[in-house]
CSV table of C-alpha atoms and ligand atoms in Angstrom, one decimal:
chain,number,residue,atom,x,y,z
A,1,MET,CA,96.9,86.4,114.0
A,2,SER,CA,98.1,88.7,111.2
A,3,LYS,CA,99.4,87.1,108.1
A,4,ASP,CA,103.1,87.3,107.1
A,5,LEU,CA,103.0,89.7,104.1
A,6,SER,CA,106.7,90.5,104.1
A,7,ASN,CA,107.2,89.1,100.6
A,8,ARG,CA,104.8,91.6,99.1
A,9,LYS,CA,105.4,95.1,97.8
A,10,ILE,CA,102.9,97.9,98.0
A,11,CYS,CA,102.9,101.4,96.5
A,12,ILE,CA,101.2,104.1,98.6
A,13,ILE,CA,100.1,107.1,96.6
A,14,TYR,CA,99.3,110.1,98.8
A,15,THR,CA,97.1,112.6,97.0
A,16,GLY,CA,96.1,114.8,100.0
A,17,GLY,CA,93.0,114.8,102.2
A,18,THR,CA,92.4,115.2,105.9
A,19,ILE,CA,94.6,112.2,106.8
A,20,GLY,CA,97.9,114.2,106.2
A,21,MET,CA,96.5,117.7,107.0
A,22,VAL,CA,97.8,120.2,109.5
A,23,PRO,CA,96.0,123.0,111.2
A,24,THR,CA,96.5,126.4,109.5
A,25,GLU,CA,95.0,129.9,110.1
A,26,ASP,CA,92.3,129.0,107.5
A,27,GLY,CA,91.5,125.5,108.8
A,28,PHE,CA,93.1,122.1,108.0
A,29,ALA,CA,95.2,121.9,104.9
A,30,PRO,CA,97.8,119.4,103.4
A,31,LYS,CA,101.5,120.2,103.8
A,32,ARG,CA,104.3,118.7,101.7
A,33,GLY,CA,106.5,116.2,103.5
A,34,PHE,CA,104.4,116.1,106.6
A,35,PHE,CA,102.6,112.9,105.8
A,36,GLU,CA,105.8,111.0,105.2
A,37,ALA,CA,107.0,112.1,108.6
A,38,GLU,CA,103.7,111.0,110.2
A,39,LEU,CA,104.0,107.6,108.5
A,40,GLY,CA,107.4,107.2,110.1
A,41,ARG,CA,105.7,107.4,113.5
A,42,ILE,CA,103.4,104.5,112.8
A,43,LYS,CA,105.0,101.5,114.5
A,44,ASP,CA,103.0,98.8,112.7
A,45,LEU,CA,104.4,99.9,109.4
A,46,SER,CA,107.8,98.5,110.3
A,47,SER,CA,106.4,95.2,111.7
A,48,PRO,CA,108.3,92.3,110.1
A,49,LYS,CA,104.9,90.9,108.9
A,50,MET,CA,104.1,94.0,106.9
A,51,PRO,CA,104.8,94.3,103.2
A,52,SER,CA,107.6,96.6,102.0
A,53,TRP,CA,106.2,99.8,100.6
A,54,ASP,CA,107.2,103.0,98.8
A,55,LEU,CA,105.5,106.3,99.0
A,56,ILE,CA,104.6,108.6,96.1
A,57,GLU,CA,103.5,112.1,97.2
A,58,PHE,CA,101.5,114.2,94.8
A,59,ASP,CA,102.4,117.8,94.1
A,60,PRO,CA,100.3,119.8,94.8
A,61,LEU,CA,98.5,117.9,97.6
A,62,LEU,CA,94.8,118.4,97.4
A,63,ASP,CA,91.8,118.8,99.6
A,64,SER,CA,89.7,116.3,97.5
A,65,THR,CA,87.1,119.0,97.1
A,66,ASN,CA,89.5,120.3,94.4
A,67,MET,CA,89.8,117.0,92.5
A,68,GLU,CA,89.0,117.2,88.8
A,69,HIS,CA,89.2,114.6,86.1
A,70,ILE,CA,92.8,115.7,85.4
A,71,HIS,CA,93.7,114.5,88.9
A,72,TRP,CA,91.9,111.1,88.3
A,73,ASN,CA,94.2,110.9,85.2
A,74,GLN,CA,97.3,111.6,87.3
A,75,ILE,CA,96.3,109.0,89.9
A,76,ALA,CA,95.5,106.4,87.1
A,77,GLU,CA,98.8,107.2,85.4
A,78,ALA,CA,100.7,106.9,88.7
A,79,VAL,CA,99.3,103.4,89.1
A,80,GLY,CA,99.8,102.6,85.4
A,81,GLU,CA,103.5,103.6,85.4
A,82,ARG,CA,104.2,101.3,88.4
A,83,TYR,CA,101.7,98.5,87.7
A,84,TYR,CA,104.1,95.7,87.2
A,85,ASP,CA,106.4,96.8,90.1
A,86,TYR,CA,104.0,96.2,92.9
A,87,ASP,CA,101.5,93.7,94.2
A,88,GLY,CA,99.0,96.3,95.1
A,89,PHE,CA,98.3,100.0,95.5
A,90,VAL,CA,96.9,102.1,98.4
A,91,ILE,CA,95.6,105.6,97.4
A,92,LEU,CA,95.3,108.1,100.2
A,93,HIS,CA,92.6,110.6,99.4
A,94,GLY,CA,90.3,113.1,101.0
A,95,THR,CA,87.0,111.6,101.9
A,96,ASP,CA,84.8,114.3,100.3
A,97,THR,CA,85.2,113.0,96.7
A,98,MET,CA,86.8,109.7,97.4
A,99,ALA,CA,83.7,107.8,96.1
A,100,TYR,CA,83.9,109.6,92.8
A,101,THR,CA,87.7,108.9,92.4
A,102,ALA,CA,87.2,105.3,93.3
A,103,SER,CA,84.4,104.9,90.8
A,104,ALA,CA,86.3,106.7,88.0
A,105,LEU,CA,89.4,104.6,88.6
A,106,SER,CA,87.3,101.4,88.4
A,107,PHE,CA,86.5,102.3,84.8
A,108,MET,CA,89.8,103.9,83.8
A,109,LEU,CA,92.1,101.0,85.0
A,110,GLU,CA,91.0,98.6,82.3
A,111,GLY,CA,91.9,94.9,82.8
A,112,LEU,CA,93.0,95.6,86.4
A,113,GLU,CA,94.2,92.4,88.1
A,114,LYS,CA,95.6,93.9,91.3
A,115,PRO,CA,94.1,95.5,94.4
A,116,VAL,CA,93.8,99.3,94.3
A,117,VAL,CA,92.5,100.4,97.7
A,118,LEU,CA,91.4,104.0,98.4
A,119,THR,CA,91.4,105.2,102.0
A,120,GLY,CA,91.8,108.3,104.1
A,121,SER,CA,90.5,109.5,107.5
A,122,GLN,CA,88.1,111.9,109.1
A,123,ILE,CA,90.6,112.9,111.8
A,124,PRO,CA,94.1,113.9,110.7
A,125,LEU,CA,97.1,111.8,111.8
A,126,CYS,CA,98.4,114.7,113.7
A,127,GLU,CA,95.4,114.8,116.0
A,128,LEU,CA,94.4,112.5,118.9
A,129,ARG,CA,92.1,109.5,118.1
A,130,SER,CA,93.0,109.7,114.4
A,131,ASP,CA,91.2,106.9,112.4
A,132,GLY,CA,94.0,107.3,109.8
A,133,VAL,CA,96.4,104.7,111.4
A,134,ASP,CA,93.9,101.8,111.3
A,135,ASN,CA,92.7,102.8,107.9
A,136,ILE,CA,96.2,102.9,106.4
A,137,ILE,CA,97.4,99.6,108.1
A,138,THR,CA,94.3,97.7,107.1
A,139,SER,CA,94.4,99.0,103.5
A,140,ILE,CA,98.0,98.0,103.1
A,141,GLN,CA,97.2,94.5,104.4
A,142,ILE,CA,94.2,94.3,102.0
A,143,ALA,CA,96.3,95.5,99.0
A,144,ALA,CA,99.1,93.0,99.9
A,145,GLU,CA,96.7,90.0,100.5
A,146,GLY,CA,95.4,90.4,96.9
A,147,VAL,CA,92.1,88.7,97.5
A,148,VAL,CA,90.2,91.5,96.0
A,149,LYS,CA,91.6,92.5,92.6
A,150,GLU,CA,89.7,95.6,91.8
A,151,VAL,CA,89.3,99.2,92.8
A,152,CYS,CA,87.9,99.3,96.3
A,153,LEU,CA,87.5,101.7,99.2
A,154,PHE,CA,88.4,100.8,102.8
A,155,PHE,CA,87.1,102.9,105.7
A,156,GLY,CA,86.3,102.1,109.3
A,157,ASP,CA,85.1,98.6,109.3
A,158,SER,CA,84.2,97.8,105.7
A,159,LEU,CA,85.9,97.2,102.4
A,160,ILE,CA,83.5,98.2,99.6
A,161,ARG,CA,83.5,98.2,95.8
A,162,GLY,CA,84.8,101.5,94.5
A,163,ASN,CA,82.0,102.1,92.1
A,164,ARG,CA,79.3,101.3,94.7
A,165,ALA,CA,80.6,103.7,97.3
A,166,MET,CA,78.9,106.8,98.7
A,167,LYS,CA,80.1,109.1,101.5
A,168,ASN,CA,77.2,109.0,103.9
A,169,SER,CA,78.6,110.8,107.0
A,170,ALA,CA,80.3,114.2,107.2
A,171,ASP,CA,81.8,113.4,110.6
A,172,GLY,CA,81.3,109.7,111.5
A,173,LEU,CA,84.2,107.3,111.4
A,174,LEU,CA,82.1,104.8,109.4
A,175,ALA,CA,81.8,107.4,106.7
A,176,PHE,CA,81.1,105.3,103.6
A,177,THR,CA,78.4,103.0,102.6
A,178,SER,CA,77.6,100.7,99.7
A,179,PRO,CA,73.8,100.6,99.8
A,180,ASN,CA,73.2,98.4,96.8
A,181,TYR,CA,76.0,95.9,97.0
A,182,PRO,CA,77.3,93.8,99.9
A,183,PRO,CA,80.7,94.8,101.4
A,184,LEU,CA,83.7,93.0,99.9
A,185,ALA,CA,85.0,92.4,103.4
A,186,LYS,CA,84.0,93.2,107.0
A,187,ILE,CA,86.9,94.0,109.3
A,188,GLY,CA,86.9,93.0,112.9
A,189,ILE,CA,89.7,91.0,114.6
A,190,ASN,CA,90.2,89.5,111.1
A,191,ILE,CA,89.7,90.7,107.6
A,192,ASN,CA,86.7,88.7,106.6
A,193,TYR,CA,86.2,88.7,102.8
A,194,THR,CA,82.6,88.0,101.9
A,195,ALA,CA,82.0,85.4,99.2
A,196,GLU,CA,78.9,87.3,98.0
A,197,GLY,CA,80.8,90.6,97.5
A,198,VAL,CA,84.0,89.2,96.1
A,199,SER,CA,82.3,86.8,93.6
A,200,GLY,CA,80.7,89.7,91.7
A,201,SER,CA,84.1,91.1,90.8
A,202,ARG,CA,84.3,92.0,87.1
A,203,ARG,CA,87.4,92.8,85.2
A,204,GLY,CA,87.1,94.3,81.8
A,205,GLY,CA,87.6,97.1,79.3
A,206,SER,CA,90.8,95.7,77.8
A,207,ALA,CA,91.2,92.6,75.7
A,208,SER,CA,95.0,92.9,75.9
A,209,GLY,CA,95.9,93.1,79.6
A,210,PHE,CA,96.1,96.2,81.8
A,211,HIS,CA,95.6,99.6,80.2
A,212,VAL,CA,94.9,103.1,81.6
A,213,GLN,CA,92.1,104.9,79.8
A,214,LYS,CA,92.3,108.6,80.5
A,215,ILE,CA,89.3,110.9,80.9
A,216,ASP,CA,89.4,113.8,78.5
A,217,LYS,CA,85.8,114.5,77.9
A,218,PHE,CA,83.9,115.7,80.9
A,219,ARG,CA,81.1,118.0,79.9
A,220,VAL,CA,78.6,116.3,82.1
A,221,GLY,CA,75.8,117.8,84.3
A,222,VAL,CA,73.6,116.5,87.1
A,223,ILE,CA,70.1,117.8,87.9
A,224,LYS,CA,68.5,116.8,91.2
A,225,LEU,CA,64.8,117.0,91.0
A,226,PHE,CA,62.8,118.6,93.8
A,227,PRO,CA,59.1,119.2,94.2
A,228,GLY,CA,58.1,122.2,92.2
A,229,ILE,CA,61.0,122.0,89.7
A,230,HIS,CA,60.4,123.5,86.3
A,231,PHE,CA,62.7,122.2,83.6
A,232,GLY,CA,62.4,125.4,81.5
A,233,MET,CA,65.0,126.8,83.9
A,234,PHE,CA,67.5,124.2,82.7
A,235,ALA,CA,66.8,124.7,79.0
A,236,PRO,CA,70.2,126.5,78.6
A,237,ILE,CA,71.9,123.3,79.6
A,238,ALA,CA,70.3,121.5,76.7
A,239,GLU,CA,71.0,124.4,74.4
A,240,GLU,CA,74.7,124.5,75.3
A,241,GLY,CA,74.8,120.8,74.5
A,242,VAL,CA,76.5,119.1,77.4
A,243,ASP,CA,77.6,115.6,76.4
A,244,GLY,CA,75.9,113.9,79.2
A,245,LEU,CA,73.1,114.8,81.7
A,246,ILE,CA,72.2,112.8,84.8
A,247,LEU,CA,68.7,113.3,86.2
A,248,GLU,CA,68.5,112.4,89.9
A,249,ALA,CA,64.8,111.5,89.8
A,250,PHE,CA,62.4,110.6,92.6
A,251,GLY,CA,61.9,107.0,93.7
A,252,ALA,CA,61.9,104.5,90.8
A,253,GLY,CA,62.8,107.2,88.3
A,254,ASN,CA,59.8,109.3,88.5
A,255,ILE,CA,59.4,112.9,87.3
A,256,PRO,CA,56.6,115.3,87.8
A,257,SER,CA,54.0,115.4,85.0
A,258,TYR,CA,52.7,119.0,85.8
A,259,ASP,CA,55.6,120.5,83.9
A,260,LYS,CA,55.2,120.5,80.2
A,261,SER,CA,58.6,121.9,79.6
A,262,LEU,CA,60.4,118.7,80.5
A,263,SER,CA,59.9,116.8,77.2
A,264,PRO,CA,61.1,119.6,74.9
A,265,VAL,CA,64.2,120.1,77.1
A,266,ILE,CA,65.1,116.4,77.1
A,267,ASP,CA,64.1,116.0,73.4
A,268,LYS,CA,66.3,118.9,72.5
A,269,ALA,CA,69.2,117.6,74.6
A,270,ILE,CA,69.0,114.1,73.1
A,271,GLU,CA,68.6,115.6,69.6
A,272,LYS,CA,71.8,117.6,70.1
A,273,GLY,CA,73.7,114.4,71.0
A,274,THR,CA,73.4,114.5,74.8
A,275,SER,CA,73.0,111.2,76.6
A,276,VAL,CA,70.4,111.6,79.4
A,277,ILE,CA,70.6,109.1,82.2
A,278,VAL,CA,68.1,108.7,85.0
A,279,CYS,CA,69.3,107.7,88.5
A,280,THR,CA,67.3,107.7,91.7
A,281,GLN,CA,67.7,110.0,94.6
A,282,CYS,CA,67.1,107.0,96.9
A,283,PRO,CA,70.4,105.5,98.1
A,284,GLN,CA,68.8,102.1,98.0
A,285,GLY,CA,66.8,100.4,95.2
A,286,THR,CA,66.7,100.8,91.4
A,287,VAL,CA,65.3,102.9,88.6
A,288,ALA,CA,62.4,101.1,86.8
A,289,LEU,CA,61.7,103.6,84.0
A,290,GLY,CA,58.1,103.5,83.0
A,291,ALA,CA,56.8,101.7,86.0
A,292,TYR,CA,54.7,104.7,86.8
A,293,GLU,CA,52.9,107.1,84.5
A,294,ALA,CA,55.0,109.8,86.2
A,295,GLY,CA,58.1,108.4,84.7
A,296,SER,CA,56.8,107.5,81.2
A,297,ALA,CA,57.7,110.9,79.7
A,298,LEU,CA,61.4,110.0,80.3
A,299,VAL,CA,61.0,106.7,78.4
A,300,LYS,CA,59.2,108.4,75.5
A,301,ALA,CA,62.0,111.0,75.3
A,302,GLY,CA,64.6,108.3,75.1
A,303,ALA,CA,66.3,108.6,78.5
A,304,ILE,CA,68.6,105.9,79.6
A,305,SER,CA,68.1,104.0,82.9
A,306,GLY,CA,70.9,104.2,85.4
A,307,PHE,CA,69.3,101.2,87.3
A,308,ASN,CA,70.8,101.1,90.8
A,309,MET,CA,74.0,103.0,90.0
A,310,THR,CA,75.1,105.7,92.4
A,311,THR,CA,75.3,109.2,90.9
A,312,GLU,CA,79.1,108.9,91.5
A,313,ALA,CA,79.2,105.8,89.3
A,314,ALA,CA,76.9,107.3,86.7
A,315,VAL,CA,78.9,110.5,86.3
A,316,THR,CA,82.3,108.8,86.1
A,317,LYS,CA,81.1,106.0,83.8
A,318,LEU,CA,79.6,108.5,81.5
A,319,ALA,CA,82.8,110.5,81.4
A,320,TYR,CA,84.7,107.3,80.7
A,321,LEU,CA,82.4,106.3,77.8
A,322,LEU,CA,82.5,109.8,76.4
A,323,SER,CA,86.3,109.7,76.6
A,324,LEU,CA,86.3,106.4,74.6
A,325,ASN,CA,84.5,108.4,71.9
A,326,LYS,CA,81.4,106.1,72.0
A,327,THR,CA,78.4,107.2,70.0
A,328,GLN,CA,75.2,108.2,71.6
A,329,LYS,CA,73.7,104.8,70.6
A,330,GLU,CA,76.7,102.9,72.1
A,331,ILE,CA,76.5,105.0,75.3
A,332,ARG,CA,72.9,104.0,75.7
A,333,ILE,CA,73.8,100.3,75.5
A,334,LEU,CA,76.9,100.5,77.7
A,335,MET,CA,75.4,102.8,80.4
A,336,GLU,CA,72.7,100.1,80.9
A,337,THR,CA,75.3,97.3,80.9
A,338,ASP,CA,77.3,96.2,84.0
A,339,LEU,CA,80.9,96.9,83.0
A,340,ARG,CA,82.7,96.7,86.4
A,341,GLY,CA,80.1,95.5,88.9
A,342,GLU,CA,78.6,99.0,89.2
A,343,LEU,CA,75.0,98.0,88.5
A,344,ASP,CA,72.3,95.3,88.8
A,345,LYS,CA,69.4,95.1,86.4
B,401,LIG,N1,87.9,118.1,102.8
B,401,LIG,C1,88.6,116.9,103.0
B,401,LIG,C2,89.0,116.2,101.7
B,401,LIG,O1,88.1,115.7,101.1
B,401,LIG,C3,87.9,115.9,103.9
B,401,LIG,C4,88.5,114.7,104.3
B,401,LIG,O2,89.6,114.3,103.8
B,401,LIG,O3,88.0,113.9,105.1
B,401,LIG,O4,90.1,116.3,101.3
């Protein structure tokens, strides 16, 4: 039995993505006004048990591949401007970078005490068998129920914490996973919130209520290690002085020891003020820096452990901390601290 949510009010923010795309000569692309018309065709949306809702449509609508931090700022501001007018927010977004946006928003929406649910679809609403209808209806219900008061992502059959999400399938309908944290809810006949998932919810970032922190520093790089890598190739990155560098290392945070160019490159980067964070390429498990001799050079160089953060979480958290103008020393402490439920030590 679905709950009566008719006394709740939800804001739907449509940013683009497959869900509202139409076929064009060059493949699927978003089209202004089309999504609103498609919503009008979804009968469940006008059920007397559904919350009332308003739609905000972004201009331009984006394939999420084109999302940049300026768009995260736009989404965060769209929520911020309407924060006190609604019980919850549903953000419709392309699946390709949805996990990054969800993670970024989890940091940017400081002191959040309402549900912000990201969703989308693998099949456009205009096509047969679209997964968009169920994803939208369920996300609106979750946003209206208000059990989970954080940035989360609903897709297929699972509600997961935004900063734990990873896209794990390019074409499956269960396209997202949260390998290091239990789902916040599993969706079958009912929406079953899990005590385990929901209990770890962590608000924070603002001592004085809700606040939007924009991202305005985003000179961040990611290097994925592979067998045979020589770090000398990446020396220009250290020279140019990116503000943050994420190394996706092997296993528990291991790097090859055959390559003597690593230490000077990392040393130089850190000396120039770059924060170097080590994540693991394994979707599951955590970085244990220094557990193996093969990772000890990173410890000596002063790299920061990303523990079990996804790369999506590490990139966006780093951008958030840089935008807060934290010093390199503060970034070290905060990157290794659980701010919004994004890591376990
Ligand atoms: N390329 C699309 C996007 O991320 C894919 C999708 O929405 O599923 O916008």
